[in-house]
Amino acid sequence: MRLRWWALALGVLWLVWLVANPSKALIERRMDKAVALAKECKAREAQDELIALRETRATAEQLTQVQRRLNDAAKACTRAEQRREAWFETRGAIQKLIKADAYDKARARLAVFTRRWGEDAETRALRQRIDEGRREHPLADPSGSGQ
């Protein structure tokens, strides 16, 4: 009978230790969660997770690593937002140029954008639309290759 009480007491102590002393895997999961939130451009939630992580037994090195990764993700989010804004502006300007049959100017404007921000499916589709417009309106092509 005494052995059962000792086993029960040890089991309770073990559970208390598990709750009070988070494992390394739990800390790493929280670190990964904070970084994943930052990559999704959810900066406030990522910072909240970092603050919660500071209340655990995470090492200073782990906290520094997470903060650095959060900063890198914030830079990427800022750049992505700037690209979205630039794309919105460029797309509007190009659509106006296409309506005015200024295909060369539209292509030049798109080239400036892709040089700065890179090419993706949307830019390729818009370039194709510009090229199709040039073929439909051969006078817009000064080289005469559209005839």
mmCIF file of C-alpha atoms in Angstrom:
data_model
loop_
_atom_site.group_PDB
_atom_site.id
_atom_site.type_symbol
_atom_site.label_atom_id
_atom_site.label_comp_id
_atom_site.label_asym_id
_atom_site.label_seq_id
_atom_site.Cartn_x
_atom_site.Cartn_y
_atom_site.Cartn_z
ATOM 1 C CA MET A 1 0.000 0.000 0.000
ATOM 2 C CA ARG A 2 2.788 2.397 0.761
ATOM 3 C CA LEU A 3 4.377 1.768 -2.620
ATOM 4 C CA ARG A 4 1.181 2.881 -4.359
ATOM 5 C CA TRP A 5 1.201 6.206 -2.507
ATOM 6 C CA TRP A 6 4.839 6.768 -3.412
ATOM 7 C CA ALA A 7 4.114 5.959 -7.047
ATOM 8 C CA LEU A 8 1.115 8.299 -7.034
ATOM 9 C CA ALA A 9 3.160 11.086 -5.435
ATOM 10 C CA LEU A 10 5.942 10.635 -7.981
ATOM 11 C CA GLY A 11 3.371 10.710 -10.794
ATOM 12 C CA VAL A 12 1.877 13.960 -9.492
ATOM 13 C CA LEU A 13 5.336 15.523 -9.136
ATOM 14 C CA TRP A 14 6.199 14.451 -12.671
ATOM 15 C CA LEU A 15 3.008 16.094 -14.033
ATOM 16 C CA VAL A 16 3.729 19.295 -12.102
ATOM 17 C CA TRP A 17 7.254 19.328 -13.492
ATOM 18 C CA LEU A 18 5.966 18.883 -17.053
ATOM 19 C CA VAL A 19 3.527 21.776 -16.667
ATOM 20 C CA ALA A 20 5.976 24.109 -14.933
ATOM 21 C CA ASN A 21 8.997 23.275 -17.067
ATOM 22 C CA PRO A 22 8.131 23.392 -20.781
ATOM 23 C CA SER A 23 10.120 21.077 -22.962
ATOM 24 C CA LYS A 24 12.539 22.136 -25.645
ATOM 25 C CA ALA A 25 10.126 20.849 -28.292
ATOM 26 C CA LEU A 26 7.342 23.079 -26.946
ATOM 27 C CA ILE A 27 9.602 26.123 -27.067
ATOM 28 C CA GLU A 28 10.687 25.295 -30.622
ATOM 29 C CA ARG A 29 7.040 24.894 -31.661
ATOM 30 C CA ARG A 30 6.258 28.338 -30.285
ATOM 31 C CA MET A 31 9.300 29.747 -32.076
ATOM 32 C CA ASP A 32 8.141 28.191 -35.350
ATOM 33 C CA LYS A 33 4.613 29.492 -34.786
ATOM 34 C CA ALA A 34 5.885 33.043 -34.260
ATOM 35 C CA VAL A 35 7.963 32.885 -37.440
ATOM 36 C CA ALA A 36 5.075 31.392 -39.430
ATOM 37 C CA LEU A 37 2.797 34.218 -38.288
ATOM 38 C CA ALA A 38 5.414 36.765 -39.306
ATOM 39 C CA LYS A 39 5.764 35.195 -42.749
ATOM 40 C CA GLU A 40 1.984 35.496 -43.145
ATOM 41 C CA CYS A 41 2.449 39.236 -42.436
ATOM 42 C CA LYS A 42 0.663 38.983 -39.109
ATOM 43 C CA ALA A 43 3.198 41.067 -37.232
ATOM 44 C CA ARG A 44 1.072 41.804 -34.176
ATOM 45 C CA GLU A 45 0.294 38.125 -33.556
ATOM 46 C CA ALA A 46 3.946 37.194 -34.125
ATOM 47 C CA GLN A 47 5.093 39.791 -31.583
ATOM 48 C CA ASP A 48 2.500 38.514 -29.106
ATOM 49 C CA GLU A 49 3.892 35.019 -29.558
ATOM 50 C CA LEU A 50 7.427 36.313 -29.005
ATOM 51 C CA ILE A 51 6.314 38.031 -25.797
ATOM 52 C CA ALA A 52 4.701 34.794 -24.627
ATOM 53 C CA LEU A 53 7.892 32.969 -25.547
ATOM 54 C CA ARG A 54 9.891 35.328 -23.327
ATOM 55 C CA GLU A 55 7.805 34.170 -20.371
ATOM 56 C CA THR A 56 8.932 30.590 -20.950
ATOM 57 C CA ARG A 57 12.401 29.257 -20.332
ATOM 58 C CA ALA A 58 13.631 30.062 -23.817
ATOM 59 C CA THR A 59 17.285 30.997 -23.946
ATOM 60 C CA ALA A 60 18.487 34.441 -24.936
ATOM 61 C CA GLU A 61 19.971 32.931 -28.087
ATOM 62 C CA GLN A 62 16.606 31.427 -29.070
ATOM 63 C CA LEU A 63 14.838 34.742 -28.471
ATOM 64 C CA THR A 64 17.444 36.603 -30.522
ATOM 65 C CA GLN A 65 17.071 34.089 -33.346
ATOM 66 C CA VAL A 66 13.278 34.487 -33.361
ATOM 67 C CA GLN A 67 13.521 38.284 -33.282
ATOM 68 C CA ARG A 68 15.938 38.257 -36.221
ATOM 69 C CA ARG A 69 13.628 35.985 -38.216
ATOM 70 C CA LEU A 70 10.648 38.217 -37.368
ATOM 71 C CA ASN A 71 12.581 41.247 -38.594
ATOM 72 C CA ASP A 72 13.458 39.490 -41.855
ATOM 73 C CA ALA A 73 9.828 38.510 -42.384
ATOM 74 C CA ALA A 74 8.707 42.081 -41.670
ATOM 75 C CA LYS A 75 11.083 43.353 -44.361
ATOM 76 C CA ALA A 76 9.684 40.839 -46.834
ATOM 77 C CA CYS A 77 6.122 41.866 -45.969
ATOM 78 C CA THR A 78 6.961 45.534 -46.422
ATOM 79 C CA ARG A 79 8.526 44.823 -49.800
ATOM 80 C CA ALA A 80 5.509 42.732 -50.859
ATOM 81 C CA GLU A 81 3.155 45.565 -49.866
ATOM 82 C CA GLN A 82 5.241 48.080 -51.808
ATOM 83 C CA ARG A 83 5.155 45.791 -54.842
ATOM 84 C CA ARG A 84 1.362 45.444 -54.585
ATOM 85 C CA GLU A 85 0.961 49.214 -54.493
ATOM 86 C CA ALA A 86 3.358 49.701 -57.396
ATOM 87 C CA TRP A 87 1.562 46.985 -59.384
ATOM 88 C CA PHE A 88 -1.825 48.613 -58.779
ATOM 89 C CA GLU A 89 -0.489 51.956 -60.020
ATOM 90 C CA THR A 90 1.370 50.458 -62.994
ATOM 91 C CA ARG A 91 -1.532 48.283 -64.089
ATOM 92 C CA GLY A 92 -3.884 51.279 -64.063
ATOM 93 C CA ALA A 93 -1.466 53.397 -66.082
ATOM 94 C CA ILE A 94 -0.889 50.606 -68.604
ATOM 95 C CA GLN A 95 -4.607 50.027 -69.060
ATOM 96 C CA LYS A 96 -5.037 53.722 -69.832
ATOM 97 C CA LEU A 97 -2.184 53.550 -72.349
ATOM 98 C CA ILE A 98 -3.730 50.482 -74.001
ATOM 99 C CA LYS A 99 -7.064 52.298 -74.330
ATOM 100 C CA ALA A 100 -5.185 55.182 -75.963
ATOM 101 C CA ASP A 101 -3.459 52.706 -78.342
ATOM 102 C CA ALA A 102 -0.050 53.711 -76.946
ATOM 103 C CA TYR A 103 1.318 50.167 -76.903
ATOM 104 C CA ASP A 104 4.988 51.150 -77.008
ATOM 105 C CA LYS A 105 4.576 53.371 -73.959
ATOM 106 C CA ALA A 106 2.600 50.634 -72.213
ATOM 107 C CA ARG A 107 5.347 48.103 -72.909
ATOM 108 C CA ALA A 108 8.010 50.547 -71.688
ATOM 109 C CA ARG A 109 6.066 51.197 -68.481
ATOM 110 C CA LEU A 110 5.727 47.460 -67.889
ATOM 111 C CA ALA A 111 9.455 46.982 -68.537
ATOM 112 C CA VAL A 112 10.276 49.562 -65.855
ATOM 113 C CA PHE A 113 8.051 47.723 -63.396
ATOM 114 C CA THR A 114 9.483 44.270 -64.142
ATOM 115 C CA ARG A 115 13.042 45.589 -63.942
ATOM 116 C CA ARG A 116 12.350 46.902 -60.426
ATOM 117 C CA TRP A 117 9.982 44.256 -59.041
ATOM 118 C CA GLY A 118 10.478 41.171 -61.169
ATOM 119 C CA GLU A 119 8.187 39.240 -63.455
ATOM 120 C CA ASP A 120 5.258 37.063 -62.443
ATOM 121 C CA ALA A 121 2.135 35.580 -64.036
ATOM 122 C CA GLU A 122 0.259 38.899 -63.939
ATOM 123 C CA THR A 123 3.031 40.835 -65.667
ATOM 124 C CA ARG A 124 3.388 38.144 -68.337
ATOM 125 C CA ALA A 125 -0.371 38.218 -68.974
ATOM 126 C CA LEU A 126 -0.331 42.003 -69.282
ATOM 127 C CA ARG A 127 2.665 41.878 -71.647
ATOM 128 C CA GLN A 128 0.807 39.345 -73.781
ATOM 129 C CA ARG A 129 -2.223 41.648 -73.849
ATOM 130 C CA ILE A 130 -0.004 44.538 -74.960
ATOM 131 C CA ASP A 131 1.589 42.391 -77.690
ATOM 132 C CA GLU A 132 -1.827 41.259 -78.913
ATOM 133 C CA GLY A 133 -2.917 44.890 -79.096
ATOM 134 C CA ARG A 134 0.165 45.747 -81.142
ATOM 135 C CA ARG A 135 -0.658 42.989 -83.629
ATOM 136 C CA GLU A 136 -4.280 44.166 -83.900
ATOM 137 C CA HIS A 137 -3.129 47.746 -84.495
ATOM 138 C CA PRO A 138 -0.085 47.514 -86.782
ATOM 139 C CA LEU A 139 0.334 51.294 -86.922
ATOM 140 C CA ALA A 140 1.271 51.215 -83.269
ATOM 141 C CA ASP A 141 4.373 49.237 -84.236
ATOM 142 C CA PRO A 142 6.841 51.676 -85.853
ATOM 143 C CA SER A 143 9.028 48.871 -87.213
ATOM 144 C CA GLY A 144 6.268 47.751 -89.559
ATOM 145 C CA SER A 145 6.710 44.142 -88.484
ATOM 146 C CA GLY A 146 3.003 43.846 -87.652
ATOM 147 C CA GLN A 147 1.985 44.099 -91.369
#
